[in-house]
Amino acid sequence: MRRTAIAVSGLRKAYGDKTVLDGIDFDVAAGSIFSLLGPNGAGKTTTVNVLATLLTADAGSVQVAGHDVATATKQVRAAIGVTGQFAAVDDLLSGRENLQMMAALKRVRSGEKLVTSLLERFDLVESADKMARTYSGGMRRKLDLAMTLVGNPEIIFLDEPTTGLDPRSRRTMWGIVRELVAEGTTIFLTTQYLEEADELADRIAVLSEGKFVAEGTAEELKRLIPGGYVRLRFNDAGSYRSAATALRDATADDETRSVQIPSDGTQRELRSILDWLDTSGIEADELTVHTPDLDDVFLALTERTSKEVISQ
């Protein structure tokens, strides 16, 4: 059983009369990727700032790496790394000098060896001695993450780390994140790219109007929204007609000889469909499962929450 890297209970934060976080609870397992989704202004960055000791909570309990963020700030900061939406690199220094500065600040032994290793890992060797201001957006983000790794943090907060990056640079960052997790690092990721959360996260939470409106794996969240179905396609016209006639809740398509059965995609439902085919002596040539994607989940959950707040 994995130990808990982050434990949050009853977390509240308000700015004046605006409640940003309204008593949220969640745990993050060590060595996993936890993704926090939410529209602009939902409180994602505020959550990261509280967990990273950059902001004080109004109420609640927050444990990071086994330490209380309110009473053991120094220990928490020693265990974490933070990369924000905007690369925190010094434009007047080279890539190498940025890493050397970070190694010196964290008093890392064998700093030069570590700097060389990070430059190689992030494919920055050729540009190592160029000023950071000449770097592309993707290079700056890689340098920023490399700087975050100085000191070997056990938990890394990535606050919308790929915003503004092109698809290739974004996928490069995904690869680096996966490598970090494979090495045992815990990643807390906030993002507006739903594909990113779907690709990377072990668990996902959707934050809206200061509250978690859903939490689970990507597949679990997709099952929360109606609209999923199982599609059966038949080469044989007789089998198709038999299925289309017997399955009253299904939608039939004569052109493709397929029937579409409403389903949440669970194993139980799939087994029921397969058992019916076997019992009926009907053989489908193709079976595919379609579930709503995270875009559908995100829009449905956040719109629902907004309407509930407005109606109150």
Short mmCIF file of N, CA, C and O in Angstrom, two decimals, residues 161-265:
data_model
loop_
_atom_site.label_atom_id
_atom_site.label_comp_id
_atom_site.label_asym_id
_atom_site.label_seq_id
_atom_site.Cartn_x
_atom_site.Cartn_y
_atom_site.Cartn_z
N PRO A 161 1.99 23.73 -16.17
CA PRO A 161 3.37 23.82 -16.68
C PRO A 161 3.50 23.87 -18.19
O PRO A 161 4.55 24.27 -18.69
N THR A 162 2.47 23.46 -18.93
CA THR A 162 2.61 23.43 -20.39
C THR A 162 1.75 24.49 -21.09
O THR A 162 1.58 24.44 -22.31
N THR A 163 1.24 25.45 -20.33
CA THR A 163 0.45 26.53 -20.93
C THR A 163 1.27 27.27 -21.99
O THR A 163 2.39 27.70 -21.73
N GLY A 164 0.73 27.39 -23.19
CA GLY A 164 1.40 28.12 -24.26
C GLY A 164 2.41 27.33 -25.05
O GLY A 164 2.98 27.86 -26.01
N LEU A 165 2.66 26.08 -24.68
CA LEU A 165 3.64 25.29 -25.41
C LEU A 165 3.00 24.65 -26.65
O LEU A 165 1.81 24.34 -26.66
N ASP A 166 3.82 24.42 -27.66
CA ASP A 166 3.32 23.73 -28.84
C ASP A 166 3.17 22.25 -28.51
O ASP A 166 3.72 21.75 -27.52
N PRO A 167 2.41 21.49 -29.31
CA PRO A 167 2.15 20.07 -29.01
C PRO A 167 3.40 19.24 -28.81
O PRO A 167 3.45 18.38 -27.92
N ARG A 168 4.46 19.48 -29.61
CA ARG A 168 5.68 18.68 -29.46
C ARG A 168 6.35 18.95 -28.12
O ARG A 168 6.77 18.02 -27.41
N SER A 169 6.45 20.24 -27.74
CA SER A 169 7.07 20.59 -26.46
C SER A 169 6.25 20.05 -25.29
O SER A 169 6.79 19.60 -24.27
N ARG A 170 4.91 20.09 -25.45
CA ARG A 170 4.04 19.58 -24.39
C ARG A 170 4.28 18.09 -24.18
O ARG A 170 4.39 17.62 -23.04
N ARG A 171 4.39 17.33 -25.28
CA ARG A 171 4.61 15.89 -25.15
C ARG A 171 6.00 15.57 -24.60
O ARG A 171 6.18 14.57 -23.90
N THR A 172 6.97 16.44 -24.89
CA THR A 172 8.29 16.26 -24.29
C THR A 172 8.21 16.40 -22.78
O THR A 172 8.80 15.61 -22.03
N MET A 173 7.45 17.40 -22.33
CA MET A 173 7.27 17.60 -20.90
C MET A 173 6.55 16.41 -20.27
O MET A 173 6.88 15.98 -19.16
N TRP A 174 5.57 15.86 -20.98
CA TRP A 174 4.85 14.69 -20.46
C TRP A 174 5.81 13.54 -20.23
O TRP A 174 5.72 12.83 -19.23
N GLY A 175 6.72 13.35 -21.19
CA GLY A 175 7.69 12.27 -21.06
C GLY A 175 8.57 12.45 -19.84
O GLY A 175 8.86 11.48 -19.12
N ILE A 176 8.98 13.67 -19.58
CA ILE A 176 9.83 13.96 -18.42
C ILE A 176 9.05 13.70 -17.13
O ILE A 176 9.58 13.12 -16.17
N VAL A 177 7.79 14.11 -17.10
CA VAL A 177 6.94 13.89 -15.92
C VAL A 177 6.81 12.39 -15.64
O VAL A 177 6.92 11.94 -14.49
N ARG A 178 6.58 11.61 -16.68
CA ARG A 178 6.45 10.16 -16.50
C ARG A 178 7.73 9.56 -15.94
O ARG A 178 7.71 8.65 -15.10
N GLU A 179 8.88 10.04 -16.42
CA GLU A 179 10.16 9.55 -15.92
C GLU A 179 10.31 9.86 -14.42
O GLU A 179 10.79 9.01 -13.65
N LEU A 180 9.91 11.04 -14.03
CA LEU A 180 10.02 11.44 -12.62
C LEU A 180 9.18 10.53 -11.73
O LEU A 180 9.62 10.10 -10.66
N VAL A 181 7.96 10.24 -12.18
CA VAL A 181 7.08 9.38 -11.39
C VAL A 181 7.63 7.96 -11.33
O VAL A 181 7.56 7.30 -10.29
N ALA A 182 8.20 7.49 -12.42
CA ALA A 182 8.80 6.15 -12.45
C ALA A 182 9.94 6.06 -11.43
O ALA A 182 10.24 4.96 -10.92
N GLU A 183 10.56 7.18 -11.13
CA GLU A 183 11.66 7.22 -10.16
C GLU A 183 11.16 7.40 -8.73
O GLU A 183 11.95 7.45 -7.78
N GLY A 184 9.82 7.54 -8.56
CA GLY A 184 9.25 7.65 -7.23
C GLY A 184 8.78 9.02 -6.82
O GLY A 184 8.29 9.21 -5.70
N THR A 185 8.92 10.01 -7.69
CA THR A 185 8.49 11.37 -7.37
C THR A 185 6.96 11.48 -7.42
O THR A 185 6.32 10.86 -8.27
N THR A 186 6.40 12.25 -6.51
CA THR A 186 4.96 12.53 -6.52
C THR A 186 4.73 13.83 -7.27
O THR A 186 5.42 14.82 -7.04
N ILE A 187 3.74 13.84 -8.17
CA ILE A 187 3.44 15.03 -8.96
C ILE A 187 2.04 15.52 -8.66
O ILE A 187 1.07 14.75 -8.74
N PHE A 188 1.93 16.80 -8.31
CA PHE A 188 0.62 17.45 -8.15
C PHE A 188 0.49 18.42 -9.31
O PHE A 188 1.22 19.41 -9.41
N LEU A 189 -0.41 18.12 -10.23
CA LEU A 189 -0.51 18.84 -11.50
C LEU A 189 -1.82 19.61 -11.61
O LEU A 189 -2.90 19.04 -11.44
N THR A 190 -1.74 20.89 -11.90
CA THR A 190 -2.94 21.64 -12.28
C THR A 190 -2.83 21.94 -13.76
O THR A 190 -1.75 22.22 -14.27
N THR A 191 -3.94 21.84 -14.46
CA THR A 191 -3.90 22.05 -15.91
C THR A 191 -5.27 22.42 -16.44
O THR A 191 -6.29 22.08 -15.84
N GLN A 192 -5.28 23.13 -17.57
CA GLN A 192 -6.52 23.40 -18.29
C GLN A 192 -6.62 22.49 -19.51
O GLN A 192 -7.63 22.51 -20.21
N TYR A 193 -5.54 21.72 -19.76
CA TYR A 193 -5.55 20.80 -20.90
C TYR A 193 -6.09 19.45 -20.42
O TYR A 193 -5.39 18.71 -19.73
N LEU A 194 -7.32 19.14 -20.79
CA LEU A 194 -7.94 17.92 -20.31
C LEU A 194 -7.24 16.69 -20.86
O LEU A 194 -7.15 15.66 -20.19
N GLU A 195 -6.69 16.80 -22.07
CA GLU A 195 -5.93 15.70 -22.64
C GLU A 195 -4.72 15.40 -21.77
O GLU A 195 -4.32 14.24 -21.61
N GLU A 196 -4.13 16.44 -21.21
CA GLU A 196 -2.95 16.29 -20.36
C GLU A 196 -3.29 15.48 -19.11
O GLU A 196 -2.56 14.54 -18.74
N ALA A 197 -4.39 15.82 -18.46
CA ALA A 197 -4.82 15.08 -17.28
C ALA A 197 -5.16 13.64 -17.62
O ALA A 197 -4.81 12.70 -16.89
N ASP A 198 -5.82 13.45 -18.76
CA ASP A 198 -6.20 12.11 -19.21
C ASP A 198 -4.96 11.26 -19.47
O ASP A 198 -4.90 10.07 -19.15
N GLU A 199 -3.94 11.86 -20.06
CA GLU A 199 -2.71 11.15 -20.41
C GLU A 199 -1.87 10.80 -19.18
O GLU A 199 -1.27 9.73 -19.11
N LEU A 200 -1.82 11.72 -18.20
CA LEU A 200 -0.83 11.59 -17.13
C LEU A 200 -1.37 11.12 -15.79
O LEU A 200 -0.71 10.34 -15.09
N ALA A 201 -2.54 11.60 -15.40
CA ALA A 201 -2.96 11.49 -14.01
C ALA A 201 -3.44 10.10 -13.60
O ALA A 201 -4.17 9.43 -14.33
N ASP A 202 -3.04 9.70 -12.39
CA ASP A 202 -3.59 8.49 -11.77
C ASP A 202 -4.97 8.80 -11.19
O ASP A 202 -5.87 7.97 -11.25
N ARG A 203 -5.09 9.99 -10.62
CA ARG A 203 -6.39 10.44 -10.10
C ARG A 203 -6.59 11.90 -10.49
O ARG A 203 -5.63 12.67 -10.60
N ILE A 204 -7.85 12.26 -10.68
CA ILE A 204 -8.20 13.61 -11.12
C ILE A 204 -9.30 14.14 -10.22
O ILE A 204 -10.25 13.42 -9.88
N ALA A 205 -9.19 15.41 -9.84
CA ALA A 205 -10.25 16.08 -9.10
C ALA A 205 -10.70 17.30 -9.90
O ALA A 205 -9.87 18.00 -10.49
N VAL A 206 -12.00 17.54 -9.93
CA VAL A 206 -12.56 18.69 -10.63
C VAL A 206 -13.01 19.71 -9.59
O VAL A 206 -13.86 19.41 -8.74
N LEU A 207 -12.42 20.91 -9.65
CA LEU A 207 -12.70 21.97 -8.69
C LEU A 207 -13.57 23.03 -9.36
O LEU A 207 -13.25 23.53 -10.43
N SER A 208 -14.68 23.35 -8.73
CA SER A 208 -15.58 24.36 -9.27
C SER A 208 -16.29 25.08 -8.13
O SER A 208 -16.79 24.44 -7.20
N GLU A 209 -16.29 26.40 -8.20
CA GLU A 209 -16.94 27.22 -7.18
C GLU A 209 -16.44 26.88 -5.77
O GLU A 209 -17.19 26.87 -4.80
N GLY A 210 -15.13 26.59 -5.67
CA GLY A 210 -14.51 26.36 -4.38
C GLY A 210 -14.67 24.96 -3.81
O GLY A 210 -14.20 24.69 -2.70
N LYS A 211 -15.32 24.06 -4.55
CA LYS A 211 -15.55 22.71 -4.04
C LYS A 211 -15.15 21.67 -5.07
O LYS A 211 -15.16 21.93 -6.27
N PHE A 212 -14.82 20.47 -4.57
CA PHE A 212 -14.61 19.35 -5.47
C PHE A 212 -15.97 18.82 -5.91
O PHE A 212 -16.79 18.44 -5.06
N VAL A 213 -16.20 18.81 -7.19
CA VAL A 213 -17.48 18.29 -7.69
C VAL A 213 -17.34 16.85 -8.18
O VAL A 213 -18.35 16.18 -8.45
N ALA A 214 -16.11 16.36 -8.28
CA ALA A 214 -15.87 14.96 -8.64
C ALA A 214 -14.41 14.63 -8.41
O ALA A 214 -13.54 15.50 -8.51
N GLU A 215 -14.13 13.37 -8.11
CA GLU A 215 -12.76 12.91 -7.97
C GLU A 215 -12.71 11.43 -8.32
O GLU A 215 -13.61 10.66 -7.97
N GLY A 216 -11.67 11.02 -9.03
CA GLY A 216 -11.51 9.61 -9.37
C GLY A 216 -10.52 9.46 -10.50
O GLY A 216 -9.82 10.41 -10.88
N THR A 217 -10.42 8.26 -11.04
CA THR A 217 -9.59 8.05 -12.22
C THR A 217 -10.30 8.68 -13.42
O THR A 217 -11.49 9.00 -13.36
N ALA A 218 -9.57 8.83 -14.51
CA ALA A 218 -10.19 9.39 -15.71
C ALA A 218 -11.38 8.55 -16.15
O ALA A 218 -12.44 9.09 -16.51
N GLU A 219 -11.25 7.23 -16.10
CA GLU A 219 -12.34 6.36 -16.54
C GLU A 219 -13.54 6.48 -15.61
O GLU A 219 -14.69 6.46 -16.05
N GLU A 220 -13.28 6.60 -14.31
CA GLU A 220 -14.39 6.74 -13.35
C GLU A 220 -15.15 8.04 -13.59
O GLU A 220 -16.39 8.08 -13.54
N LEU A 221 -14.43 9.11 -13.87
CA LEU A 221 -15.09 10.40 -14.12
C LEU A 221 -15.92 10.35 -15.40
O LEU A 221 -17.01 10.92 -15.46
N LYS A 222 -15.41 9.69 -16.41
CA LYS A 222 -16.13 9.61 -17.69
C LYS A 222 -17.47 8.88 -17.53
O LYS A 222 -18.42 9.16 -18.25
N ARG A 223 -17.53 7.96 -16.57
CA ARG A 223 -18.75 7.20 -16.37
C ARG A 223 -19.82 7.99 -15.61
O ARG A 223 -20.96 7.56 -15.49
N LEU A 224 -19.42 9.16 -15.06
CA LEU A 224 -20.39 9.98 -14.33
C LEU A 224 -21.38 10.68 -15.26
O LEU A 224 -22.45 11.10 -14.84
N ILE A 225 -20.99 10.82 -16.52
CA ILE A 225 -21.79 11.60 -17.47
C ILE A 225 -22.50 10.66 -18.44
O ILE A 225 -21.89 9.79 -19.04
N PRO A 226 -23.83 10.83 -18.60
CA PRO A 226 -24.55 9.99 -19.56
C PRO A 226 -24.10 10.27 -20.98
O PRO A 226 -23.57 11.33 -21.28
N GLY A 227 -24.33 9.30 -21.87
CA GLY A 227 -23.97 9.49 -23.26
C GLY A 227 -23.04 8.40 -23.78
O GLY A 227 -22.73 8.35 -24.96
N GLY A 228 -22.65 7.48 -22.88
CA GLY A 228 -21.81 6.37 -23.31
C GLY A 228 -22.63 5.31 -24.03
O GLY A 228 -23.86 5.20 -23.84
N TYR A 229 -21.98 4.52 -24.83
CA TYR A 229 -22.69 3.46 -25.54
C TYR A 229 -21.73 2.38 -26.01
O TYR A 229 -20.51 2.58 -26.10
N VAL A 230 -22.31 1.20 -26.26
CA VAL A 230 -21.58 0.09 -26.87
C VAL A 230 -22.10 -0.05 -28.30
O VAL A 230 -23.31 -0.08 -28.53
N ARG A 231 -21.18 -0.13 -29.23
CA ARG A 231 -21.55 -0.24 -30.65
C ARG A 231 -21.19 -1.63 -31.15
O ARG A 231 -20.07 -2.09 -31.00
N LEU A 232 -22.20 -2.31 -31.74
CA LEU A 232 -22.00 -3.62 -32.33
C LEU A 232 -22.15 -3.48 -33.84
O LEU A 232 -23.13 -2.92 -34.32
N ARG A 233 -21.18 -4.00 -34.58
CA ARG A 233 -21.28 -3.96 -36.04
C ARG A 233 -21.30 -5.38 -36.60
O ARG A 233 -20.59 -6.26 -36.09
N PHE A 234 -22.12 -5.59 -37.62
CA PHE A 234 -22.32 -6.92 -38.18
C PHE A 234 -22.04 -6.93 -39.68
O PHE A 234 -22.50 -6.04 -40.40
N ASN A 235 -21.32 -7.94 -40.14
CA ASN A 235 -21.15 -8.14 -41.58
C ASN A 235 -22.38 -8.85 -42.16
O ASN A 235 -22.79 -8.58 -43.29
N ASP A 236 -22.95 -9.74 -41.37
CA ASP A 236 -24.10 -10.51 -41.83
C ASP A 236 -25.39 -9.72 -41.64
O ASP A 236 -25.70 -9.27 -40.54
N ALA A 237 -26.14 -9.57 -42.72
CA ALA A 237 -27.38 -8.78 -42.67
C ALA A 237 -28.41 -9.40 -41.74
O ALA A 237 -29.13 -8.69 -41.01
N GLY A 238 -28.49 -10.74 -41.70
CA GLY A 238 -29.45 -11.40 -40.83
C GLY A 238 -29.15 -11.18 -39.37
O GLY A 238 -30.06 -10.91 -38.57
N SER A 239 -27.89 -11.28 -39.00
CA SER A 239 -27.49 -11.04 -37.61
C SER A 239 -27.79 -9.60 -37.21
O SER A 239 -28.25 -9.33 -36.10
N TYR A 240 -27.52 -8.70 -38.13
CA TYR A 240 -27.80 -7.28 -37.86
C TYR A 240 -29.29 -7.06 -37.60
O TYR A 240 -29.67 -6.41 -36.62
N ARG A 241 -30.17 -7.62 -38.47
CA ARG A 241 -31.60 -7.41 -38.31
C ARG A 241 -32.10 -8.02 -37.00
O ARG A 241 -32.94 -7.45 -36.32
N SER A 242 -31.57 -9.19 -36.65
CA SER A 242 -31.98 -9.85 -35.40
C SER A 242 -31.62 -8.98 -34.19
O SER A 242 -32.42 -8.81 -33.27
N ALA A 243 -30.40 -8.45 -34.20
CA ALA A 243 -29.97 -7.61 -33.09
C ALA A 243 -30.77 -6.31 -33.03
O ALA A 243 -31.20 -5.87 -31.96
N ALA A 244 -30.98 -5.69 -34.18
CA ALA A 244 -31.71 -4.42 -34.23
C ALA A 244 -33.14 -4.60 -33.76
O ALA A 244 -33.72 -3.70 -33.11
N THR A 245 -33.75 -5.76 -34.04
CA THR A 245 -35.13 -6.02 -33.63
C THR A 245 -35.22 -6.34 -32.14
O THR A 245 -36.12 -5.87 -31.43
N ALA A 246 -34.28 -7.14 -31.64
CA ALA A 246 -34.34 -7.60 -30.25
C ALA A 246 -33.93 -6.52 -29.24
O ALA A 246 -34.48 -6.46 -28.14
N LEU A 247 -32.99 -5.69 -29.62
CA LEU A 247 -32.49 -4.67 -28.70
C LEU A 247 -33.30 -3.39 -28.86
O LEU A 247 -32.97 -2.50 -29.65
N ARG A 248 -34.38 -3.29 -28.11
CA ARG A 248 -35.33 -2.17 -28.31
C ARG A 248 -34.74 -0.82 -27.91
O ARG A 248 -35.15 0.22 -28.43
N ASP A 249 -33.83 -0.81 -26.96
CA ASP A 249 -33.25 0.46 -26.52
C ASP A 249 -32.10 0.92 -27.42
O ASP A 249 -31.57 2.00 -27.24
N ALA A 250 -31.75 0.07 -28.38
CA ALA A 250 -30.60 0.38 -29.23
C ALA A 250 -31.01 1.23 -30.43
O ALA A 250 -32.17 1.25 -30.85
N THR A 251 -30.04 1.96 -30.95
CA THR A 251 -30.23 2.75 -32.18
C THR A 251 -29.58 1.99 -33.32
O THR A 251 -28.40 1.63 -33.24
N ALA A 252 -30.34 1.73 -34.37
CA ALA A 252 -29.83 0.95 -35.49
C ALA A 252 -29.43 1.84 -36.64
O ALA A 252 -30.04 2.88 -36.90
N ASP A 253 -28.38 1.44 -37.35
CA ASP A 253 -27.89 2.16 -38.53
C ASP A 253 -27.77 1.16 -39.67
O ASP A 253 -26.85 0.34 -39.71
N ASP A 254 -28.75 1.21 -40.59
CA ASP A 254 -28.78 0.25 -41.69
C ASP A 254 -27.56 0.37 -42.60
O ASP A 254 -27.07 -0.64 -43.13
N GLU A 255 -27.07 1.57 -42.79
CA GLU A 255 -25.96 1.78 -43.71
C GLU A 255 -24.69 1.07 -43.26
O GLU A 255 -23.97 0.47 -44.06
N THR A 256 -24.41 1.13 -41.96
CA THR A 256 -23.19 0.51 -41.44
C THR A 256 -23.46 -0.85 -40.78
O THR A 256 -22.53 -1.50 -40.32
N ARG A 257 -24.75 -1.26 -40.76
CA ARG A 257 -25.16 -2.50 -40.09
C ARG A 257 -24.64 -2.54 -38.65
O ARG A 257 -23.95 -3.47 -38.23
N SER A 258 -24.95 -1.51 -37.93
CA SER A 258 -24.49 -1.43 -36.55
C SER A 258 -25.64 -1.02 -35.64
O SER A 258 -26.60 -0.36 -36.07
N VAL A 259 -25.55 -1.43 -34.39
CA VAL A 259 -26.51 -1.02 -33.38
C VAL A 259 -25.74 -0.37 -32.24
O VAL A 259 -24.64 -0.79 -31.89
N GLN A 260 -26.35 0.65 -31.67
CA GLN A 260 -25.70 1.43 -30.62
C GLN A 260 -26.54 1.29 -29.36
O GLN A 260 -27.70 1.70 -29.32
N ILE A 261 -25.95 0.70 -28.30
CA ILE A 261 -26.68 0.39 -27.07
C ILE A 261 -26.22 1.34 -25.96
O ILE A 261 -25.02 1.40 -25.66
N PRO A 262 -27.13 2.10 -25.35
CA PRO A 262 -26.72 2.98 -24.25
C PRO A 262 -26.03 2.18 -23.15
O PRO A 262 -26.52 1.11 -22.75
N SER A 263 -24.90 2.67 -22.68
CA SER A 263 -24.14 1.91 -21.68
C SER A 263 -23.17 2.84 -20.96
O SER A 263 -22.68 3.81 -21.54
N ASP A 264 -22.90 2.52 -19.69
CA ASP A 264 -21.89 3.29 -18.97
C ASP A 264 -20.50 2.66 -19.10
O ASP A 264 -19.52 3.12 -18.52
N GLY A 265 -20.40 1.58 -19.89
CA GLY A 265 -19.11 0.97 -20.18
C GLY A 265 -18.53 0.12 -19.07
O GLY A 265 -17.37 -0.28 -19.15
#
